[in-house]
Amino acid sequence: MGLPDQKRRVILMVDDDEKLLSAVRRTLSSSFEFVTHTDGQSALDWLAANRDRTDLIIADLVMPTLDGISFLKQSAIIAPHVSRMLLSGNISSLSLREAISQAKVSRVLAKPVSVAVLKDAIERLLTTNVTVAAPVPGLSANMVTNAIDCGDFHPVLQPRFRASDFGLCGAEVLCRMPLLEREYGIDEIIHSCQNSPTINRLTSQLMAIMVDQAPRYSALLEDQARIAVNLSVFSLKTPEFFDLMLRFYEKMRMRGVSVSFEIPESQLLPNDLEMLAYASRLRERGIGLLIDDFGSGNNSLDLLRHEVFAGIKLDRDLVRGIMTDFLDDAFVEWIAQVCTKLGQSISAKGIENSKIAEKLQIYGITELQGYHFGSPLPLDQWEEAAFMPLRASAG
């Protein structure tokens, strides 16, 4: 995996292991321009004079004169725009929290680390984390509006399961637009209107259907009547829609259904103060807001520094990679520990087989979702399947 541009990125690396630094310089000099130091203070002096041309800072946790977290905290003051990576063996929960909240570390790699793994991590971190999806020819928000006018939309439910015992623990409500989906994928459809009033209209109409169906959710799921709903940042930041969300939440709660909301990481920016303010208002009311597709970009850890999110849902590609990619596997295991220490839930979607499910169970993932456990279904089909044994026994 190579970086898209030809200019070599400048990386400042501080480690008291001269053998590792030598191996990095020797092996990766064709890909990156490495500036290496064994002393933290001399590295800070260099950074102060070269902050504008530095692309990444890497530091070992344990160093003789200045520990890695202290070094990275000072480097964040000198060059706040530069991403930071921490190399660590065992790290305490206190040090981990300090690394995330104060040193603003973007990635943690467990030592010992090979040069190949380090190279892969560097490339992932330096690759642009927010990719703007190209518009789909012919698809527009107006087409979605027309589909809504024609009634071409309905909710489906995908079951969610506890990772601890694989027991049913709720469902996620997803939107389907059958006629429009003959030509476009549902992700493309939602993306085409996610920053326009159309997304507010679509989500509000789905929520109205959910309020009507709430007693059926409660009967079907009983004590596990917990429903997750997808949300756009545009909707969250619209005052009228935000008030509608609060009323929707209360109506569902009065009908015995607990609701949480999920926003894709690609729509969330750590410096979006307006978004954070609305998210904080939800948290104050005890309403869960989760980061969906977590790990799909480089904003992941920056977002966790804000104490407004109730948890995360791991990106399906990241989940799929734990069986074949060492870095994905290590990151999922580590972020599960982070969320546990921060008191946040962590779920995973895209579960394709039992081996992935069992591995995530060991890592301490809270909930699982995917085709291995159950496909999205309209409510009446789910009810028919759930109550069929009861009708058979009654007959």
Coordinates of N, CA and C in Angstrom, one line a residue, residues 108-290:
V108 N -1.7 3.7 18.6 CA -0.8 3.1 19.5 C -0.4 1.8 18.9
L109 N 0.9 1.5 18.8 CA 1.4 0.2 18.3 C 2.1 -0.5 19.5
A110 N 1.8 -1.8 19.6 CA 2.4 -2.6 20.7 C 3.8 -3.0 20.3
K111 N 4.8 -2.8 21.1 CA 6.1 -3.3 20.9 C 6.3 -4.7 21.5
P112 N 7.2 -5.5 21.0 CA 8.0 -5.2 19.8 C 7.3 -5.1 18.5
V113 N 7.7 -4.2 17.7 CA 7.0 -4.0 16.4 C 8.0 -4.2 15.3
S114 N 7.6 -4.8 14.2 CA 8.5 -5.0 13.1 C 8.4 -3.8 12.2
V115 N 9.4 -3.7 11.3 CA 9.5 -2.5 10.4 C 8.3 -2.6 9.4
A116 N 8.0 -3.8 9.0 CA 6.9 -3.9 8.1 C 5.6 -3.4 8.7
V117 N 5.3 -3.8 9.9 CA 4.1 -3.4 10.6 C 4.1 -1.9 10.8
L118 N 5.2 -1.4 11.2 CA 5.4 0.1 11.4 C 5.1 0.8 10.1
K119 N 5.6 0.3 9.0 CA 5.4 1.0 7.7 C 3.9 1.0 7.3
D120 N 3.3 -0.1 7.5 CA 1.9 -0.2 7.2 C 1.1 0.8 8.1
A121 N 1.4 0.9 9.4 CA 0.7 1.8 10.2 C 0.9 3.3 9.8
I122 N 2.2 3.6 9.4 CA 2.5 4.9 9.0 C 1.7 5.3 7.7
E123 N 1.6 4.4 6.8 CA 0.9 4.7 5.6 C -0.6 4.9 5.8
R124 N -1.1 4.0 6.7 CA -2.6 4.2 7.0 C -2.8 5.5 7.7
L125 N -1.9 5.9 8.6 CA -2.1 7.2 9.3 C -2.0 8.4 8.4
L126 N -1.0 8.3 7.4 CA -0.8 9.5 6.6 C -1.7 9.6 5.4
T127 N -2.4 8.5 5.1 CA -3.4 8.5 4.0 C -4.6 9.3 4.4
T128 N -5.1 10.1 3.6 CA -6.2 11.0 3.9 C -7.3 10.2 4.5
N129 N -7.8 10.6 5.7 CA -8.8 9.8 6.4 C -10.2 10.1 6.0
V130 N -10.4 11.3 5.5 CA -11.8 11.7 5.0 C -11.8 11.7 3.5
T131 N -12.4 10.7 2.9 CA -12.5 10.7 1.5 C -13.9 11.1 1.1
V132 N -13.9 12.1 0.2 CA -15.2 12.6 -0.3 C -15.7 11.7 -1.4
A133 N -16.8 11.1 -1.2 CA -17.3 10.2 -2.2 C -17.8 11.0 -3.4
A134 N -17.4 10.4 -4.6 CA -17.8 11.1 -5.8 C -19.3 11.0 -6.0
P135 N -20.0 12.0 -6.5 CA -21.4 11.9 -6.7 C -21.7 10.9 -7.7
V136 N -22.8 10.1 -7.5 CA -23.2 9.1 -8.5 C -24.0 9.8 -9.6
P137 N -23.6 9.5 -10.8 CA -24.2 10.2 -12.0 C -25.7 9.9 -12.0
G138 N -26.5 11.0 -12.1 CA -28.0 10.8 -12.2 C -28.7 10.8 -10.8
L139 N -27.9 10.6 -9.7 CA -28.6 10.4 -8.4 C -28.5 11.8 -7.7
S140 N -29.6 12.2 -7.1 CA -29.7 13.5 -6.5 C -30.6 13.4 -5.3
A141 N -30.6 14.4 -4.4 CA -31.5 14.5 -3.3 C -32.9 14.6 -3.8
N142 N -33.2 15.3 -4.9 CA -34.5 15.4 -5.5 C -35.1 14.1 -5.8
M143 N -34.3 13.1 -6.3 CA -34.8 11.8 -6.6 C -35.2 11.1 -5.3
V144 N -34.5 11.3 -4.2 CA -34.8 10.7 -3.0 C -36.2 11.3 -2.5
T145 N -36.3 12.6 -2.6 CA -37.5 13.3 -2.3 C -38.7 12.7 -3.0
N146 N -38.5 12.5 -4.3 CA -39.6 11.9 -5.2 C -39.9 10.5 -4.7
A147 N -38.9 9.8 -4.3 CA -39.2 8.4 -3.8 C -40.0 8.4 -2.5
I148 N -39.7 9.4 -1.7 CA -40.5 9.6 -0.4 C -41.9 9.9 -0.8
D149 N -42.1 10.8 -1.7 CA -43.5 11.2 -2.1 C -44.2 10.0 -2.7
C150 N -43.6 9.1 -3.3 CA -44.2 7.9 -3.9 C -44.4 6.8 -2.9
G151 N -43.9 7.0 -1.7 CA -44.0 6.0 -0.7 C -43.0 4.8 -0.9
D152 N -41.9 5.1 -1.6 CA -40.9 4.1 -1.9 C -39.8 4.1 -0.8
F153 N -40.3 3.7 0.4 CA -39.4 3.6 1.5 C -40.1 2.8 2.6
H154 N -39.3 2.0 3.3 CA -39.8 1.3 4.5 C -38.7 0.9 5.4
P155 N -38.9 0.7 6.7 CA -37.9 0.2 7.6 C -37.7 -1.3 7.6
V156 N -36.5 -1.7 7.8 CA -36.2 -3.1 8.1 C -35.4 -3.2 9.4
L157 N -35.4 -4.3 10.0 CA -34.7 -4.5 11.3 C -33.7 -5.6 11.2
Q158 N -32.4 -5.2 11.6 CA -31.4 -6.2 11.7 C -31.1 -6.5 13.1
P159 N -31.2 -7.8 13.5 CA -31.0 -8.1 14.9 C -29.6 -7.9 15.4
R160 N -29.5 -7.5 16.7 CA -28.2 -7.4 17.4 C -28.1 -8.4 18.5
F161 N -26.9 -8.9 18.8 CA -26.7 -10.0 19.7 C -25.6 -9.6 20.7
R162 N -25.8 -10.0 22.0 CA -24.8 -9.9 23.0 C -23.6 -10.7 22.6
A163 N -22.4 -10.2 22.7 CA -21.2 -10.9 22.4 C -20.9 -12.0 23.5
S164 N -21.4 -11.7 24.7 CA -21.0 -12.6 25.8 C -21.6 -14.0 25.6
D165 N -22.9 -14.1 25.2 CA -23.6 -15.4 25.0 C -24.3 -15.5 23.7
F166 N -24.1 -14.6 22.8 CA -24.8 -14.5 21.5 C -26.3 -14.5 21.6
G167 N -26.8 -14.0 22.7 CA -28.3 -13.8 22.9 C -28.8 -12.5 22.3
L168 N -30.0 -12.6 21.8 CA -30.6 -11.4 21.1 C -30.7 -10.2 22.1
C169 N -30.3 -9.1 21.7 CA -30.3 -7.9 22.6 C -30.9 -6.6 22.0
G170 N -31.5 -6.7 20.8 CA -32.0 -5.6 20.2 C -32.0 -5.6 18.7
A171 N -32.1 -4.5 18.0 CA -32.1 -4.4 16.6 C -31.7 -3.1 16.1
E172 N -31.3 -3.0 14.9 CA -31.0 -1.7 14.2 C -32.0 -1.5 13.1
V173 N -32.6 -0.3 13.1 CA -33.6 0.0 12.0 C -32.8 0.6 10.8
L174 N -33.0 0.0 9.7 CA -32.4 0.4 8.4 C -33.5 0.8 7.4
C175 N -33.1 1.7 6.5 CA -34.1 2.1 5.5 C -33.9 1.4 4.2
R176 N -35.0 1.0 3.6 CA -34.9 0.4 2.3 C -35.8 1.2 1.3
M177 N -35.3 1.4 0.1 CA -36.1 2.1 -1.0 C -36.1 1.2 -2.2
P178 N -37.0 0.3 -2.3 CA -36.9 -0.8 -3.3 C -36.8 -0.3 -4.7
L179 N -37.6 0.6 -5.1 CA -37.6 1.1 -6.5 C -36.3 1.8 -6.9
L180 N -35.9 2.7 -6.0 CA -34.6 3.4 -6.2 C -33.4 2.5 -6.2
E181 N -33.5 1.5 -5.3 CA -32.4 0.5 -5.2 C -32.3 -0.4 -6.4
R182 N -33.2 -0.3 -7.3 CA -33.0 -1.1 -8.6 C -31.8 -0.5 -9.4
E183 N -31.5 0.7 -9.2 CA -30.4 1.4 -9.9 C -29.2 1.8 -9.0
Y184 N -29.5 2.0 -7.7 CA -28.4 2.5 -6.9 C -28.4 1.7 -5.6
G185 N -27.2 1.7 -5.0 CA -27.1 1.1 -3.6 C -27.6 2.0 -2.6
I186 N -28.1 1.4 -1.5 CA -28.7 2.2 -0.4 C -27.7 3.2 0.2
D187 N -26.4 2.8 0.3 CA -25.4 3.7 0.8 C -25.3 5.0 -0.1
E188 N -25.3 4.7 -1.4 CA -25.2 5.8 -2.4 C -26.5 6.7 -2.3
I189 N -27.6 6.1 -2.1 CA -28.9 6.9 -1.9 C -28.8 7.8 -0.7
I190 N -28.4 7.3 0.4 CA -28.4 8.0 1.7 C -27.3 9.1 1.5
H191 N -26.1 8.8 0.9 CA -25.1 9.8 0.8 C -25.5 11.0 -0.1
S192 N -26.4 10.7 -1.1 CA -26.8 11.8 -2.0 C -27.6 12.9 -1.3
C193 N -28.2 12.5 -0.1 CA -29.1 13.5 0.5 C -28.7 13.8 2.0
Q194 N -27.5 13.3 2.4 CA -27.2 13.4 3.8 C -26.9 14.8 4.3
N195 N -26.7 15.7 3.4 CA -26.4 17.1 3.8 C -27.5 18.0 3.3
S196 N -28.7 17.5 3.2 CA -29.8 18.4 2.7 C -31.1 18.1 3.5
P197 N -32.1 19.0 3.5 CA -33.3 18.8 4.2 C -34.0 17.4 3.9
T198 N -33.7 16.8 2.8 CA -34.3 15.6 2.4 C -34.0 14.5 3.4
I199 N -32.8 14.5 4.0 CA -32.5 13.5 5.0 C -33.3 13.7 6.3
N200 N -33.6 14.9 6.6 CA -34.5 15.2 7.8 C -35.9 14.6 7.5
R201 N -36.4 14.8 6.3 CA -37.7 14.3 6.0 C -37.7 12.8 6.0
L202 N -36.7 12.2 5.4 CA -36.7 10.7 5.4 C -36.6 10.1 6.8
T203 N -35.7 10.7 7.6 CA -35.5 10.1 8.9 C -36.8 10.4 9.8
S204 N -37.4 11.5 9.7 CA -38.6 11.8 10.5 C -39.7 10.9 10.1
Q205 N -39.9 10.6 8.8 CA -41.0 9.7 8.4 C -40.7 8.3 8.9
L206 N -39.4 7.9 8.9 CA -39.1 6.6 9.4 C -39.4 6.5 10.9
M207 N -39.1 7.6 11.6 CA -39.3 7.6 13.1 C -40.8 7.6 13.4
A208 N -41.6 8.2 12.5 CA -43.1 8.2 12.7 C -43.6 6.7 12.6
I209 N -43.0 6.0 11.6 CA -43.4 4.6 11.5 C -43.0 3.8 12.7
M210 N -41.8 4.1 13.2 CA -41.3 3.3 14.3 C -42.1 3.6 15.6
V211 N -42.6 4.8 15.8 CA -43.5 5.0 16.9 C -44.8 4.2 16.8
D212 N -45.3 4.1 15.6 CA -46.5 3.2 15.4 C -46.2 1.8 15.6
Q213 N -45.0 1.3 15.3 CA -44.6 -0.1 15.4 C -44.0 -0.4 16.8
A214 N -43.8 0.6 17.6 CA -43.1 0.4 18.9 C -43.8 -0.7 19.7
P215 N -45.1 -0.8 19.9 CA -45.7 -1.9 20.6 C -45.3 -3.3 20.1
R216 N -45.2 -3.4 18.8 CA -44.8 -4.7 18.2 C -43.3 -5.0 18.4
Y217 N -42.5 -3.9 18.4 CA -41.1 -4.2 18.8 C -41.0 -4.7 20.3
S218 N -41.8 -4.1 21.1 CA -41.8 -4.5 22.5 C -42.3 -5.9 22.7
A219 N -43.3 -6.3 21.9 CA -43.8 -7.7 22.0 C -42.8 -8.7 21.5
L220 N -42.1 -8.3 20.4 CA -41.2 -9.2 19.7 C -39.9 -9.4 20.6
L221 N -39.4 -8.3 21.1 CA -38.1 -8.3 21.7 C -38.2 -8.4 23.2
E222 N -39.4 -8.1 23.8 CA -39.6 -8.1 25.2 C -38.7 -7.2 26.0
D223 N -37.9 -7.8 26.9 CA -37.0 -7.0 27.7 C -35.8 -6.5 26.9
Q224 N -35.6 -7.0 25.7 CA -34.5 -6.6 24.9 C -34.9 -5.6 23.8
A225 N -36.0 -4.8 24.1 CA -36.5 -3.9 23.1 C -35.6 -2.6 23.0
R226 N -34.4 -2.8 22.5 CA -33.5 -1.7 22.3 C -33.2 -1.5 20.8
I227 N -33.5 -0.3 20.3 CA -33.4 -0.1 18.9 C -32.4 1.0 18.6
A228 N -31.6 0.8 17.6 CA -30.6 1.8 17.1 C -31.1 2.4 15.8
V229 N -30.9 3.7 15.7 CA -31.4 4.4 14.5 C -30.2 5.2 13.9
N230 N -30.1 5.1 12.6 CA -29.1 5.9 11.9 C -29.4 7.4 11.8
L231 N -28.4 8.2 11.9 CA -28.6 9.7 12.0 C -27.6 10.4 11.1
S232 N -27.9 11.5 10.6 CA -27.0 12.4 9.9 C -26.6 13.5 10.7
V233 N -25.3 14.0 10.6 CA -24.9 15.2 11.3 C -25.7 16.4 11.0
F234 N -26.1 16.4 9.7 CA -27.0 17.5 9.3 C -28.3 17.5 10.1
S235 N -28.9 16.4 10.3 CA -30.1 16.3 11.1 C -29.8 16.7 12.5
L236 N -28.7 16.2 13.1 CA -28.4 16.5 14.5 C -28.3 18.0 14.7
K237 N -27.7 18.7 13.8 CA -27.4 20.1 13.9 C -28.6 21.0 13.4
T238 N -29.7 20.4 13.1 CA -30.9 21.2 12.7 C -31.8 21.3 14.0
P239 N -31.9 22.5 14.5 CA -32.7 22.7 15.8 C -34.1 22.1 15.8
E240 N -34.8 22.3 14.7 CA -36.2 21.7 14.7 C -36.1 20.2 14.7
F241 N -35.2 19.6 14.0 CA -35.1 18.2 14.0 C -34.6 17.6 15.3
F242 N -33.7 18.4 15.9 CA -33.2 17.9 17.2 C -34.3 17.8 18.2
D243 N -35.2 18.8 18.2 CA -36.4 18.8 19.1 C -37.3 17.6 18.8
L244 N -37.4 17.3 17.5 CA -38.2 16.1 17.1 C -37.6 14.8 17.6
M245 N -36.2 14.8 17.6 CA -35.5 13.6 18.1 C -35.9 13.4 19.6
L246 N -35.9 14.5 20.3 CA -36.2 14.4 21.8 C -37.6 13.8 22.0
R247 N -38.6 14.4 21.2 CA -39.9 13.9 21.3 C -40.1 12.4 20.9
F248 N -39.4 12.1 19.8 CA -39.4 10.7 19.4 C -38.8 9.7 20.4
Y249 N -37.7 10.1 21.1 CA -37.1 9.3 22.1 C -38.1 9.1 23.2
E250 N -38.8 10.1 23.7 CA -39.7 10.0 24.8 C -40.9 9.1 24.4
K251 N -41.4 9.3 23.2 CA -42.6 8.5 22.7 C -42.2 7.0 22.7
M252 N -41.0 6.7 22.2 CA -40.5 5.3 22.2 C -40.3 4.8 23.6
R253 N -39.8 5.6 24.5 CA -39.6 5.1 25.9 C -40.9 4.8 26.6
M254 N -41.9 5.7 26.3 CA -43.2 5.4 26.9 C -43.9 4.2 26.4
R255 N -43.4 3.7 25.2 CA -44.0 2.5 24.7 C -43.1 1.3 24.9
G256 N -42.1 1.5 25.8 CA -41.3 0.3 26.3 C -40.1 0.0 25.4
V257 N -39.7 1.0 24.6 CA -38.6 0.8 23.7 C -37.5 1.8 23.9
S258 N -36.2 1.3 24.1 CA -35.1 2.2 24.3 C -34.4 2.5 23.0
V259 N -34.1 3.7 22.7 CA -33.6 4.1 21.4 C -32.2 4.7 21.6
S260 N -31.3 4.4 20.7 CA -30.0 5.1 20.6 C -29.8 5.5 19.2
F261 N -28.9 6.4 18.9 CA -28.6 6.9 17.6 C -27.2 6.7 17.2
E262 N -27.0 6.5 15.9 CA -25.6 6.2 15.3 C -25.3 7.1 14.2
I263 N -24.1 7.7 14.2 CA -23.7 8.6 13.1 C -22.4 8.1 12.6
P264 N -22.2 8.0 11.2 CA -21.0 7.4 10.7 C -19.8 8.3 11.0
E265 N -18.6 7.7 11.3 CA -17.4 8.5 11.6 C -17.1 9.5 10.5
S266 N -17.4 9.1 9.2 CA -17.0 10.0 8.1 C -17.7 11.3 8.2
Q267 N -18.8 11.4 8.9 CA -19.5 12.7 9.0 C -19.1 13.5 10.3
L268 N -18.3 12.9 11.1 CA -17.9 13.5 12.4 C -16.5 14.1 12.4
L269 N -16.4 15.4 12.7 CA -15.1 16.0 12.8 C -14.9 16.4 14.3
P270 N -13.7 16.1 14.8 CA -13.4 16.4 16.2 C -13.5 17.9 16.6
N271 N -13.3 18.8 15.6 CA -13.4 20.2 15.9 C -14.7 20.9 15.5
D272 N -15.7 20.0 15.3 CA -17.0 20.6 15.0 C -17.8 20.9 16.3
L273 N -17.6 22.1 16.7 CA -18.1 22.5 18.0 C -19.6 22.4 18.1
E274 N -20.3 22.8 17.0 CA -21.7 22.7 17.0 C -22.2 21.3 17.1
M275 N -21.6 20.4 16.4 CA -22.0 19.0 16.6 C -21.8 18.5 18.0
L276 N -20.6 18.8 18.6 CA -20.3 18.4 19.9 C -21.3 19.0 20.9
A277 N -21.8 20.2 20.7 CA -22.7 20.8 21.6 C -24.0 20.0 21.6
Y278 N -24.5 19.7 20.4 CA -25.8 18.9 20.3 C -25.6 17.5 20.9
A279 N -24.4 16.9 20.6 CA -24.2 15.6 21.1 C -24.1 15.6 22.7
S280 N -23.6 16.7 23.2 CA -23.5 16.8 24.7 C -24.9 16.9 25.3
R281 N -25.8 17.6 24.6 CA -27.2 17.8 25.0 C -27.9 16.4 25.1
L282 N -27.6 15.6 24.1 CA -28.2 14.2 24.1 C -27.6 13.4 25.3
R283 N -26.4 13.5 25.5 CA -25.7 12.8 26.6 C -26.3 13.2 28.0
E284 N -26.6 14.5 28.1 CA -27.1 15.1 29.4 C -28.5 14.5 29.6
R285 N -29.2 14.1 28.6 CA -30.6 13.6 28.7 C -30.6 12.0 28.7
G286 N -29.4 11.5 28.8 CA -29.3 10.0 28.9 C -29.5 9.3 27.5
I287 N -29.4 10.0 26.4 CA -29.7 9.4 25.1 C -28.4 9.1 24.5
G288 N -28.2 7.8 24.1 CA -27.0 7.3 23.6 C -26.7 7.7 22.1
L289 N -25.5 8.3 21.9 CA -25.1 8.6 20.5 C -23.8 7.8 20.3
L290 N -23.8 7.0 19.2 CA -22.6 6.1 19.0 C -22.0 6.6 17.7

